Coordinates of C-alpha atoms and ligand atoms in Angstrom, one line a residue:
Chain A
X1 CA -15.9 -1.2 22.2
X2 CA -15.7 -0.4 18.5
X3 CA -12.7 -0.7 16.2
X4 CA -12.1 1.0 12.9
X5 CA -9.6 -1.0 10.9
X6 CA -8.1 0.4 7.7
X7 CA -8.1 -2.4 5.2
X8 CA -5.0 -2.8 3.0
X9 CA -6.2 -1.9 -0.5
X10 CA -3.8 -1.1 -3.3
X11 CA -5.1 0.2 -6.6
X12 CA -8.5 -1.3 -5.9
X13 CA -7.3 -4.7 -4.9
X14 CA -7.7 -6.0 -1.3
X15 CA -4.6 -7.5 0.3
X16 CA -6.6 -10.3 1.9
X17 CA -3.7 -11.7 3.9
X18 CA -2.6 -8.6 5.7
X19 CA -6.2 -7.4 6.3
X20 CA -7.4 -10.8 7.6
X21 CA -4.5 -11.0 10.0
X22 CA -5.2 -7.5 11.3
X23 CA -8.9 -8.5 11.7
X24 CA -7.8 -11.3 14.1
X25 CA -6.0 -8.8 16.3
X26 CA -8.7 -6.2 16.0
X27 CA -11.5 -8.7 17.0
X28 CA -9.8 -9.0 20.4
X29 CA -10.5 -5.3 20.9
X30 CA -14.2 -5.0 19.9
X31 CA -16.6 -4.9 17.0
X32 CA -14.7 -4.4 13.8
X33 CA -15.6 -2.0 11.1
X34 CA -13.4 -2.1 8.0
X35 CA -12.6 1.0 6.0
X36 CA -11.7 0.5 2.4
X37 CA -10.5 3.5 0.4
X38 CA -9.3 4.0 -3.1
X39 CA -10.2 5.5 -6.4
X40 CA -12.3 2.4 -7.0
X41 CA -12.7 0.0 -4.1
X42 CA -16.2 -1.4 -4.3
X43 CA -14.7 -4.8 -5.3
X44 CA -12.3 -4.8 -2.4
X45 CA -15.1 -3.8 0.0
X46 CA -17.2 -6.8 -1.2
X47 CA -14.2 -9.1 -0.7
X48 CA -13.4 -7.6 2.7
X49 CA -17.1 -8.1 3.8
X50 CA -16.5 -11.9 3.6
X51 CA -13.8 -11.9 6.4
X52 CA -15.2 -13.6 9.4
X53 CA -15.7 -11.3 12.4
X54 CA -16.1 -8.1 10.3
X55 CA -19.4 -6.3 11.4
X56 CA -19.5 -3.6 8.7
X57 CA -17.5 -2.3 5.8
X58 CA -17.2 1.4 4.9
X59 CA -16.3 2.1 1.3
X60 CA -14.8 5.5 0.5
X61 CA -14.4 5.7 -3.2
X62 CA -12.9 8.8 -4.7
X63 CA -10.0 9.9 -6.9
X64 CA -8.7 11.7 -3.7
X65 CA -7.8 8.3 -2.2
X66 CA -6.4 6.9 -5.5
X67 CA -2.9 6.2 -4.3
X68 CA -3.5 6.2 -0.6
X69 CA -1.6 9.5 0.0
X70 CA -1.3 10.1 3.7
X71 CA -2.9 13.5 4.0
X72 CA -6.4 12.8 2.6
X73 CA -6.6 9.3 4.0
X74 CA -5.6 10.5 7.5
X75 CA -8.2 13.3 7.3
X76 CA -10.9 10.8 6.4
X77 CA -10.0 8.6 9.3
X78 CA -10.0 11.5 11.7
X79 CA -13.5 12.5 10.5
X80 CA -14.7 9.0 11.3
X81 CA -12.7 8.6 14.6
X82 CA -15.4 9.8 17.0
X83 CA -17.3 6.5 16.8
X84 CA -14.4 4.3 17.7
X85 CA -12.2 3.4 20.7
X86 CA -9.5 1.9 18.5
X87 CA -8.2 2.7 15.1
X88 CA -6.0 0.0 13.6
X89 CA -4.3 -1.1 10.4
X90 CA -1.9 -3.8 9.4
X91 CA 1.7 -2.5 9.7
X92 CA 2.3 -2.1 6.0
X93 CA 4.2 0.9 4.6
X94 CA 0.8 2.4 3.8
X95 CA -0.3 2.3 7.4
X96 CA 3.1 3.3 8.7
X97 CA 2.7 6.4 6.5
X98 CA -0.9 7.2 7.6
X99 CA -1.5 6.1 11.2
X100 CA 1.0 8.4 13.0
X101 CA -0.6 11.3 11.1
X102 CA -4.0 10.2 12.3
X103 CA -2.8 9.9 15.9
X104 CA -1.2 13.4 16.0
X105 CA -4.4 14.9 14.6
X106 CA -6.3 13.3 17.4
X107 CA -3.6 14.3 19.9
X108 CA -2.9 10.7 21.0
X109 CA 0.2 8.5 20.7
X110 CA 0.5 5.9 18.0
X111 CA 1.5 2.4 19.0
X112 CA 3.2 0.9 16.0
X113 CA 4.0 -2.7 15.1
X114 CA 2.0 -4.3 17.8
X115 CA 2.8 -8.0 18.2
X116 CA 0.5 -8.8 21.1
X117 CA -2.7 -7.6 22.5
X118 CA -2.9 -8.0 26.3
X119 CA -6.2 -6.1 26.8
X120 CA -8.1 -3.2 25.3
X121 CA -5.4 -0.7 26.4
X122 CA -2.3 -2.8 26.8
X123 CA -0.1 -3.9 24.0
X124 CA 3.2 -5.6 23.3
X125 CA 5.6 -4.4 20.6
X126 CA 9.2 -5.3 19.7
X127 CA 11.9 -2.6 20.2
X128 CA 15.6 -2.4 19.6
X129 CA 15.3 -4.5 16.4
X130 CA 13.4 -7.2 18.3
X131 CA 16.0 -7.5 21.0
X132 CA 13.4 -6.6 23.6
X133 CA 9.7 -6.7 23.8
X134 CA 7.9 -3.8 25.5
X135 CA 4.5 -3.9 27.1
X136 CA 2.8 -0.5 27.1
X137 CA -0.5 0.7 28.5
X138 CA -2.1 3.6 26.7
X139 CA -3.8 6.4 28.7
X140 CA -5.2 7.9 25.5
X141 CA -9.0 8.1 24.8
X142 CA -8.5 6.7 21.3
X143 CA -5.9 4.0 20.7
X144 CA -4.2 4.2 17.3
X145 CA -2.3 1.0 16.6
X146 CA -0.6 -0.7 13.7
X147 CA -0.5 -4.5 13.8
X148 CA 2.5 -6.6 13.0
X149 CA 0.8 -9.2 10.8
X150 CA 3.5 -11.9 11.0
X151 CA 2.3 -12.7 14.6
X152 CA -1.4 -13.1 13.9
X153 CA -3.2 -15.8 12.0
X154 CA -5.6 -14.7 9.2
X155 CA -9.2 -14.5 10.2
X156 CA -11.1 -17.1 8.0
X157 CA -13.7 -16.4 5.3
X158 CA -17.3 -16.8 6.2
X159 CA -18.5 -13.3 7.1
X160 CA -21.2 -11.4 5.3
X161 CA -20.9 -7.8 6.6
X162 CA -22.9 -5.0 5.1
X163 CA -21.1 -2.6 2.9
X164 CA -21.9 1.1 3.3
X165 CA -20.6 3.7 0.9
X166 CA -19.4 6.9 2.5
X167 CA -18.6 10.3 0.9
X168 CA -15.2 11.7 0.4
X169 CA -13.6 14.5 2.4
X170 CA -12.3 17.7 0.9
X171 CA -9.0 17.8 -1.1
X172 CA -6.1 19.3 0.8
X173 CA -3.9 19.7 -2.2
X174 CA -0.7 18.9 -0.3
X175 CA 0.7 16.1 -2.4
X176 CA 0.1 14.3 -5.6
X177 CA 1.0 10.9 -7.0
X178 CA 3.5 10.8 -9.8
X179 CA 4.3 7.1 -10.5
X180 CA 4.6 3.6 -9.0
X181 CA 7.4 1.3 -9.9
X182 CA 6.1 -2.1 -9.1
X183 CA 7.8 -5.3 -10.2
X184 CA 5.3 -7.9 -11.6
X185 CA 6.0 -11.3 -10.3
X186 CA 4.3 -14.7 -10.3
X187 CA 5.9 -15.6 -7.0
X188 CA 4.0 -15.5 -3.8
X189 CA 4.0 -12.3 -1.8
X190 CA 7.0 -12.1 0.6
X191 CA 5.0 -11.3 3.7
X192 CA 2.5 -14.1 3.3
X193 CA 4.5 -16.9 1.6
X194 CA 4.9 -20.2 3.4
X195 CA 8.5 -20.5 2.3
X196 CA 11.0 -17.7 1.8
X197 CA 14.5 -18.0 0.2
X198 CA 16.7 -15.0 0.9
X199 CA 20.1 -14.1 -0.5
X200 CA 22.7 -11.8 1.0
X201 CA 26.0 -10.1 0.0
X202 CA 27.5 -13.6 -0.4
X203 CA 25.6 -14.0 -3.6
X204 CA 28.0 -11.5 -5.2
X205 CA 26.1 -10.1 -8.1
X206 CA 22.6 -9.4 -9.6
X207 CA 23.2 -12.2 -12.2
X208 CA 24.2 -14.7 -9.4
X209 CA 20.9 -14.0 -7.6
X210 CA 19.4 -16.4 -10.1
X211 CA 20.7 -19.2 -7.9
X212 CA 18.5 -18.0 -5.1
X213 CA 15.5 -17.5 -7.5
X214 CA 15.8 -21.0 -8.9
X215 CA 15.7 -22.5 -5.5
X216 CA 12.7 -20.3 -4.6
X217 CA 10.9 -21.3 -7.7
X218 CA 11.5 -25.0 -7.1
X219 CA 9.9 -24.6 -3.7
X220 CA 7.2 -22.2 -4.8
X221 CA 8.7 -19.7 -2.4
X222 CA 9.0 -16.0 -2.2
X223 CA 12.4 -14.3 -2.6
X224 CA 13.9 -12.1 0.0
X225 CA 17.2 -10.3 0.5
X226 CA 19.5 -8.7 3.1
X227 CA 20.0 -5.0 3.1
X228 CA 23.6 -5.6 1.9
X229 CA 22.2 -7.4 -1.2
X230 CA 19.7 -4.6 -1.9
X231 CA 22.2 -1.8 -1.3
X232 CA 24.6 -3.6 -3.7
X233 CA 21.9 -3.7 -6.4
X234 CA 21.6 -7.5 -6.4
X235 CA 17.9 -7.3 -5.5
X236 CA 15.1 -4.7 -5.4
X237 CA 14.3 -2.8 -2.3
X238 CA 10.9 -4.5 -1.7
X239 CA 12.7 -7.8 -1.1
X240 CA 14.5 -6.5 2.0
X241 CA 13.8 -8.4 5.1
X242 CA 14.7 -7.0 8.5
X243 CA 14.3 -4.2 11.1
X244 CA 13.8 -1.6 8.3
X245 CA 12.4 -3.9 5.7
X246 CA 9.7 -6.5 5.8
X247 CA 8.9 -8.8 8.7
X248 CA 8.3 -12.4 7.7
X249 CA 7.4 -15.5 9.6
X250 CA 7.1 -18.4 7.1
X251 CA 7.1 -22.1 7.8
X252 CA 10.6 -22.3 6.2
X253 CA 13.1 -19.5 5.8
X254 CA 16.3 -20.3 3.9
X255 CA 19.1 -17.7 4.3
X256 CA 21.8 -18.0 1.7
X257 CA 25.1 -16.0 2.0
X258 CA 23.6 -13.9 4.8
X259 CA 25.7 -13.4 7.9
X260 CA 22.8 -12.8 10.3
X261 CA 23.2 -9.3 11.5
X262 CA 20.7 -8.4 14.3
X263 CA 18.9 -6.0 11.9
X264 CA 18.3 -8.9 9.5
X265 CA 17.2 -11.3 12.3
X266 CA 14.6 -8.8 13.4
X267 CA 12.7 -9.5 10.2
X268 CA 12.8 -13.4 10.1
X269 CA 13.6 -14.9 13.5
X270 CA 10.0 -15.8 14.1
X271 CA 10.0 -18.1 11.1
X272 CA 9.1 -21.7 12.1
X273 CA 12.1 -23.4 10.6
X274 CA 15.3 -21.6 9.6
X275 CA 18.0 -23.0 7.3
X276 CA 21.3 -21.2 6.8
X277 CA 23.8 -21.8 4.1
X278 CA 27.1 -20.0 4.7
X279 CA 30.7 -20.7 4.2
X280 CA 31.7 -19.1 7.5
X281 CA 30.8 -21.5 10.3
X282 CA 31.2 -18.6 12.8
X283 CA 28.4 -16.6 11.1
X284 CA 25.8 -15.5 13.6
X285 CA 23.0 -16.8 11.4
X286 CA 23.9 -20.3 12.6
X287 CA 22.8 -19.3 16.1
X288 CA 19.2 -19.0 15.0
X289 CA 19.2 -21.6 12.3
X290 CA 17.5 -25.0 13.0
X291 CA 19.6 -26.5 10.2
X292 CA 22.9 -25.1 9.2
X293 CA 25.0 -26.1 6.2
X294 CA 28.6 -24.8 6.0
X295 CA 30.1 -24.5 2.6
X296 CA 30.1 -22.7 -0.7
X297 CA 26.7 -21.5 -1.7
X298 CA 27.6 -21.7 -5.4
X299 CA 27.9 -25.5 -5.0
X300 CA 25.4 -26.2 -2.3
X301 CA 22.4 -24.2 -3.5
X302 CA 22.3 -25.7 -7.1
X303 CA 22.7 -29.1 -5.6
X304 CA 19.8 -28.4 -3.2
X305 CA 17.7 -27.1 -6.0
X306 CA 18.3 -30.3 -8.0
X307 CA 17.7 -32.7 -5.1
X308 CA 14.4 -31.2 -3.9
Chain B
X1 CA 15.8 27.9 2.4
X2 CA 16.5 26.8 5.9
X3 CA 16.5 23.1 6.6
X4 CA 15.7 21.6 10.0
X5 CA 17.0 18.2 10.9
X6 CA 16.0 16.4 14.1
X7 CA 18.7 14.0 15.3
X8 CA 18.3 11.5 18.0
X9 CA 20.9 10.0 20.3
X10 CA 20.5 6.3 20.4
X11 CA 22.3 3.1 21.3
X12 CA 25.0 2.4 18.7
X13 CA 23.6 -0.1 16.1
X14 CA 26.5 -2.4 16.7
X15 CA 26.0 -2.7 20.5
X16 CA 24.4 -5.9 21.8
X17 CA 21.2 -4.8 23.6
X18 CA 20.7 -6.1 27.2
X19 CA 17.4 -6.2 28.9
X20 CA 17.6 -5.3 32.6
X21 CA 16.8 -8.3 34.7
X22 CA 14.1 -6.5 36.7
X23 CA 12.2 -5.9 33.4
X24 CA 12.4 -2.1 33.8
X25 CA 14.0 -1.5 30.4
X26 CA 17.1 -1.9 28.3
X27 CA 20.5 -1.2 30.0
X28 CA 21.9 2.1 28.6
X29 CA 24.4 2.8 31.3
X30 CA 28.0 2.7 29.9
X31 CA 27.0 1.6 26.4
X32 CA 28.2 3.3 23.2
X33 CA 25.7 5.8 22.0
X34 CA 25.6 7.3 18.5
X35 CA 23.5 9.4 16.1
X36 CA 20.5 7.4 14.9
X37 CA 21.7 6.0 11.5
X38 CA 18.8 7.4 9.6
X39 CA 19.4 10.8 11.0
X40 CA 23.0 10.7 9.7
X41 CA 21.5 10.2 6.3
X42 CA 19.1 13.2 6.9
X43 CA 22.0 15.4 7.9
X44 CA 24.0 14.3 4.9
X45 CA 21.1 15.1 2.5
X46 CA 20.7 18.5 4.1
X47 CA 24.4 19.2 3.5
X48 CA 24.1 18.1 -0.1
X49 CA 21.2 20.4 -0.6
X50 CA 23.3 23.2 0.8
X51 CA 26.2 22.3 -1.5
X52 CA 23.9 22.3 -4.5
X53 CA 22.7 25.8 -3.5
X54 CA 19.1 24.6 -2.6
X55 CA 19.6 25.3 1.1
X56 CA 21.3 28.1 3.0
X57 CA 21.3 27.0 6.6
X58 CA 21.0 23.7 8.4
X59 CA 19.7 23.7 11.9
X60 CA 19.9 20.4 13.9
X61 CA 17.7 19.8 16.9
X62 CA 17.9 17.0 19.5
X63 CA 15.6 16.3 22.3
X64 CA 16.7 14.2 25.3
X65 CA 19.4 14.2 27.8
X66 CA 22.3 16.7 28.1
X67 CA 24.7 14.2 26.5
X68 CA 22.8 14.6 23.2
X69 CA 25.1 17.6 22.8
X70 CA 27.7 15.1 21.5
X71 CA 25.2 14.0 18.8
X72 CA 24.6 17.6 17.8
X73 CA 28.3 18.2 17.7
X74 CA 28.7 15.3 15.3
X75 CA 26.0 16.8 13.1
X76 CA 27.8 20.2 13.2
X77 CA 31.1 18.5 12.4
X78 CA 29.5 16.9 9.3
X79 CA 28.4 20.3 8.1
X80 CA 25.3 21.6 9.9
X81 CA 25.4 25.3 10.9
X82 CA 23.6 25.6 14.2
X83 CA 22.2 23.3 16.9
X84 CA 19.4 23.4 19.4
X85 CA 19.4 21.0 22.3
X86 CA 16.1 20.6 24.3
X87 CA 17.0 19.0 27.6
X88 CA 13.8 17.0 28.4
X89 CA 15.2 14.5 30.9
X90 CA 18.2 13.9 33.1
X91 CA 17.9 10.1 32.9
X92 CA 19.3 8.3 29.9
X93 CA 16.6 5.7 30.2
X94 CA 13.8 8.2 29.6
X95 CA 12.6 8.2 26.0
X96 CA 10.5 11.2 25.0
X97 CA 7.6 9.8 22.9
X98 CA 7.2 10.8 19.2
X99 CA 4.1 12.9 20.0
X100 CA 6.1 14.9 22.6
X101 CA 9.0 15.2 20.2
X102 CA 6.8 16.3 17.4
X103 CA 5.2 19.0 19.6
X104 CA 8.6 20.4 20.6
X105 CA 9.8 20.3 17.0
X106 CA 6.7 22.2 15.9
X107 CA 7.4 24.9 18.5
X108 CA 11.0 25.2 17.2
X109 CA 9.7 25.3 13.6
X110 CA 7.2 28.1 14.5
X111 CA 10.2 30.1 15.6
X112 CA 12.7 29.1 13.0
X113 CA 10.4 28.9 9.9
X114 CA 12.4 26.4 7.9
X115 CA 11.4 25.5 4.4
X116 CA 11.8 21.8 5.0
X117 CA 12.3 19.2 7.7
X118 CA 14.5 16.2 6.9
X119 CA 14.2 13.5 9.6
X120 CA 15.0 9.8 9.9
X121 CA 12.3 7.3 9.1
X122 CA 12.7 5.5 12.4
X123 CA 14.7 5.6 15.5
X124 CA 16.5 2.3 16.0
X125 CA 15.8 2.2 19.7
X126 CA 12.0 2.5 20.0
X127 CA 11.5 1.5 16.3
X128 CA 8.4 3.7 16.3
X129 CA 8.6 5.2 12.8
X130 CA 6.2 8.0 13.7
X131 CA 7.8 11.3 14.5
X132 CA 8.0 12.8 11.0
X133 CA 4.4 11.9 10.2
X134 CA 3.2 13.3 13.5
X135 CA 5.1 16.5 13.0
X136 CA 3.8 17.0 9.5
X137 CA 0.2 16.6 10.8
X138 CA 0.7 19.1 13.6
X139 CA 2.1 21.6 11.1
X140 CA -0.5 20.9 8.5
X141 CA 2.3 20.3 6.0
X142 CA 2.7 17.7 3.3
X143 CA 4.7 14.6 4.1
X144 CA 6.9 12.2 2.2
X145 CA 8.1 9.2 4.2
X146 CA 10.8 6.6 3.5
X147 CA 12.6 8.7 0.8
X148 CA 15.2 7.2 -1.4
X149 CA 15.5 10.2 -3.7
X150 CA 14.6 13.9 -3.2
X151 CA 14.5 16.6 -5.9
X152 CA 13.5 20.1 -5.1
X153 CA 12.0 22.3 -7.8
X154 CA 10.8 25.7 -6.5
X155 CA 7.5 25.2 -4.6
X156 CA 7.6 21.5 -4.8
X157 CA 9.7 18.5 -4.0
X158 CA 9.6 15.2 -6.0
X159 CA 10.3 12.3 -3.6
X160 CA 10.7 8.6 -4.4
X161 CA 9.5 6.5 -1.5
X162 CA 10.4 2.9 -0.6
X163 CA 7.1 1.1 -0.2
X164 CA 6.0 -2.5 0.2
X165 CA 5.3 -2.9 -3.5
X166 CA 8.5 -1.3 -4.8
X167 CA 9.0 2.4 -5.3
X168 CA 6.4 5.2 -5.3
X169 CA 7.1 8.8 -6.5
X170 CA 5.1 11.7 -5.2
X171 CA 5.2 15.4 -5.6
X172 CA 4.7 17.4 -2.4
X173 CA 4.1 21.0 -1.8
X174 CA 6.8 22.8 0.2
X175 CA 7.2 23.3 3.1
X176 CA 7.3 19.5 3.7
X177 CA 8.4 17.0 6.2
X178 CA 10.5 14.3 4.5
X179 CA 11.6 11.1 6.3
X180 CA 14.6 9.4 4.9
X181 CA 15.3 5.8 4.2
X182 CA 18.7 3.9 4.1
X183 CA 19.3 4.1 0.4
X184 CA 19.1 7.9 0.0
X185 CA 22.8 8.5 0.4
X186 CA 26.0 7.4 2.1
X187 CA 26.7 9.8 5.0
X188 CA 30.2 11.4 5.2
X189 CA 32.6 11.1 8.1
X190 CA 33.5 14.4 9.8
X191 CA 37.1 15.4 9.2
X192 CA 39.3 16.3 12.1
X193 CA 39.5 20.0 11.2
X194 CA 35.7 20.0 10.9
X195 CA 35.3 18.4 14.3
X196 CA 37.5 21.2 15.7
X197 CA 35.5 23.9 13.9
X198 CA 32.2 22.3 15.1
X199 CA 33.2 23.1 18.7
X200 CA 32.8 26.8 17.9
X201 CA 29.4 26.5 16.1
X202 CA 26.4 27.8 18.1
X203 CA 24.5 25.3 20.3
X204 CA 21.5 26.6 22.1
X205 CA 20.2 24.9 25.1
X206 CA 16.5 24.9 26.0
X207 CA 13.9 23.0 28.0
X208 CA 10.3 21.9 27.0
X209 CA 9.1 24.6 29.4
X210 CA 10.7 27.3 27.3
X211 CA 8.3 26.2 24.6
X212 CA 5.3 25.6 26.9
X213 CA 5.1 21.9 25.7
X214 CA 4.0 19.1 27.9
X215 CA 6.0 15.9 27.1
X216 CA 4.4 13.7 29.8
X217 CA 4.2 10.2 28.3
X218 CA 0.9 8.8 27.0
X219 CA 2.1 5.3 27.1
X220 CA 3.0 3.7 30.4
X221 CA 5.8 1.2 30.1
X222 CA 4.5 -1.8 32.0
X223 CA 7.5 -4.0 31.4
X224 CA 10.4 -4.8 29.1
X225 CA 11.4 -8.4 28.5
X226 CA 13.7 -10.5 26.4
X227 CA 12.1 -12.0 23.3
X228 CA 11.6 -15.8 23.4
X229 CA 15.0 -17.4 22.4
X230 CA 15.1 -19.9 19.6
X231 CA 16.4 -23.3 20.7
X232 CA 19.8 -24.2 19.3
X233 CA 19.8 -26.0 16.0
X234 CA 22.2 -28.4 14.4
X235 CA 24.8 -28.3 11.6
X236 CA 24.1 -30.9 8.8
X237 CA 26.9 -32.4 6.9
X238 CA 25.5 -32.5 3.4
X239 CA 22.7 -31.4 1.1
X240 CA 21.2 -34.9 1.3
X241 CA 21.0 -34.7 5.0
X242 CA 19.4 -31.3 4.8
X243 CA 16.7 -32.5 2.4
X244 CA 16.1 -35.5 4.6
X245 CA 15.7 -33.3 7.7
X246 CA 13.4 -30.8 6.0
X247 CA 11.2 -33.6 4.7
X248 CA 11.2 -36.1 7.6
X249 CA 12.0 -34.1 10.7
X250 CA 10.7 -30.6 10.2
X251 CA 8.0 -31.6 7.7
X252 CA 8.2 -28.3 5.9
X253 CA 8.6 -29.6 2.3
Ligands
LIG401 C1 19.8 1.3 10.8 C2 20.1 0.0 10.1 C3 19.1 -0.7 9.6 C4 19.3 -1.9 9.0 N1 18.3 -2.7 8.5 C5 18.5 -3.9 7.9 C6 17.4 -4.7 7.4 O1 16.2 -4.3 7.5 N2 17.7 -5.9 6.9 C7 19.0 -6.3 6.7 O2 19.2 -7.4 6.2 N3 20.0 -5.6 7.2 C8 19.8 -4.3 7.7 N4 20.9 -3.6 8.1 C9 22.2 -4.0 7.8 C10 22.9 -5.1 8.7 O3 23.5 -4.4 9.8 C11 23.9 -5.9 7.9 O4 24.9 -5.0 7.4 C12 23.4 -6.7 6.7 O5 22.2 -7.4 7.1 C13 24.4 -7.6 6.2 O6 23.9 -8.3 5.0 P1 24.6 -9.7 4.6 O7 24.4 -10.7 5.7 O8 24.0 -10.0 3.3 O9 26.1 -9.3 4.3 P2 27.4 -9.7 5.1 O10 27.3 -9.4 6.6 O11 28.5 -9.2 4.4 O12 27.4 -11.3 5.0 C14 27.7 -12.0 3.8 C15 27.8 -13.5 4.2 O13 27.9 -14.3 3.1 C16 28.8 -15.3 3.3 N5 29.4 -15.8 2.1 C17 30.1 -15.1 1.2 N6 30.5 -15.8 0.1 C18 29.9 -17.0 0.3 C19 29.8 -18.2 -0.5 N7 30.4 -18.3 -1.6 N8 29.1 -19.3 0.0 C20 28.5 -19.2 1.2 N9 28.5 -18.1 2.0 C21 29.2 -17.0 1.5 C22 29.8 -14.7 4.3 O14 30.4 -15.8 5.0 C23 29.0 -13.8 5.1 O15 28.5 -14.4 6.3 C24 20.6 -2.4 8.8 C25 21.7 -1.6 9.3 C26 21.4 -0.4 10.0 C27 22.6 0.4 10.5
LIG402 N1 14.3 12.7 20.8 C1 14.5 13.1 19.5 N2 15.3 14.1 19.2 C2 15.5 14.5 17.9 N3 14.9 13.9 16.9 C3 14.1 12.8 17.1 C4 13.8 12.4 18.5 N4 13.0 11.4 18.4 C5 12.7 11.1 17.1 N5 13.4 12.0 16.3 C6 13.4 12.2 14.8 O1 12.3 11.4 14.3 C7 12.8 10.3 13.6 C8 11.9 9.1 13.7 O2 11.9 8.7 15.1 P1 10.8 7.7 15.7 O3 9.4 8.2 15.3 O4 11.0 7.7 17.1 O5 11.0 6.3 15.1 C9 14.2 10.1 14.0 O6 15.0 9.5 13.0 C10 14.6 11.5 14.2 O7 14.9 12.2 13.0

């Protein structure tokens, strides 16, 4: 069986972590061909070729694919689809945007956020904010699936796949890119960090979020947030962890001033060790925490930062 | 412009979900059901477009069991003008897949000719995040997913999207399918007089057969199970104890 896997490439740069984790899942399904697209992506394709288990890399370089707009990228994948039994991608916002479009054009169902591969047509995925796990068997000729990266280990380096350049499709003229607002940060990426420190509504203000950031920096951690913290303007949207934000599974997750709503737990309950700091000992976050500390975060977090 | 908003009846987001012991699914008998939270945001956005004069009519559509009438009435009470219910099952446990939903919505759109579809980014029951994108593909329209800001200027809409890296703004050609994210707006509550008025607004009932659409599932549900539970942790008494546990017991720092 042959698998086409859309590599995660943003502005010419390969997201190695997300792509290599998806390769691990895809390898279980068949021979993996990686597809890199972008205005320029030869560099990303060279990088991707080194992932162990990748048989071939296709590189589609064209201004058309510059910002990974769904319509042209989906059309490209549909053009290539005939050669593959499975079309996969890591479940990033890019893939969530593109893959259902691909599936509809192929008249097949999409299977999103797959957390387990049972066999070549049977998959597990969380539903109801992770309160249940559903096992589904696809009857479609082509399986289109996005892969929840937090449940797969990254495929190691060591491959030396061939890179083949392919031509671009025709422009559809449906949408155009206007602007990206991306915050530059020296911190590790939220979805691949070994340690994540997240703040919730309890932090109280954007200024106070520094308490969380200082602890994160002491630990070399990424910073996350609850929806309430993002909605209140304490933290940017791309820090949101949960059912509708990012799914993380670090070695250590520290939740500060977060109550532990089911929608938040959906994004972090597979972390290896969970620490909760909250002044309310009844807060549901303590039910999933390995270590809970009850008290005022404004005293405890600076003390913790100092003692680490 | 006419705006079409698909709204789904789902388990209320506050309800504790229970997996049936025989593994056949989640128990939906006698639990509180509500409009999918993202769809409330889509309805609200459509109403604001109408209030601004950018839309003339709002048609809400739901696909599912007969009880989805209630969901449609809620949307009408918020301010939608007209509703279409497509009764596709008589069992509350049957979920029509996004591909089937998208095909039905396309058939409705072929008849109604709206200038825009506003849907939720994801249904909080199946967590698929697929229907809007699939519908857009079937229609051959442009798509803008995960919208946190929408501005319509003539033949185009400028949409700000919540993406992994931050925010992305794109300009899409109309007609378009836009799926909405949580921070687009705060949905209003329906007032009592509007709830009364909504009872008189038109609600058409159809079946998939009326549109000649086959909604047979492509995915067979083999089983539904509880996720692995985390084992209970402990409360520590001080920061020192926490640091000690993290270093010497968990070995994570
Ligand atoms: C459709 C939908 C999707 C959603 N998706 C997400 C999602 O992806 N991610 C997400 O996080 N949420 C999501 N939510 C929201 C979720 O339901 C909760 O509202 C949210 O997670 C609450 O955030 P919080 O814990 O920061 O705030 P709260 O629930 O208000 O909790 C604040 C906590 O801080 C504690 N606290 C306050 N002051 C202090 C102090 N000085 N010291 C110590 N502790 C203190 C309080 O005891 C409390 O427990 C979603 C909701 C819906 C309806
Ligand atoms: N059965 C349905 N009836 C009406 N709208 C639906 C239905 N299923 C999905 N939708 C719409 O599609 C969005 C995304 O759903 P999903 O792709 O299932 O996550 C929802 O927020 C609704 O706007």
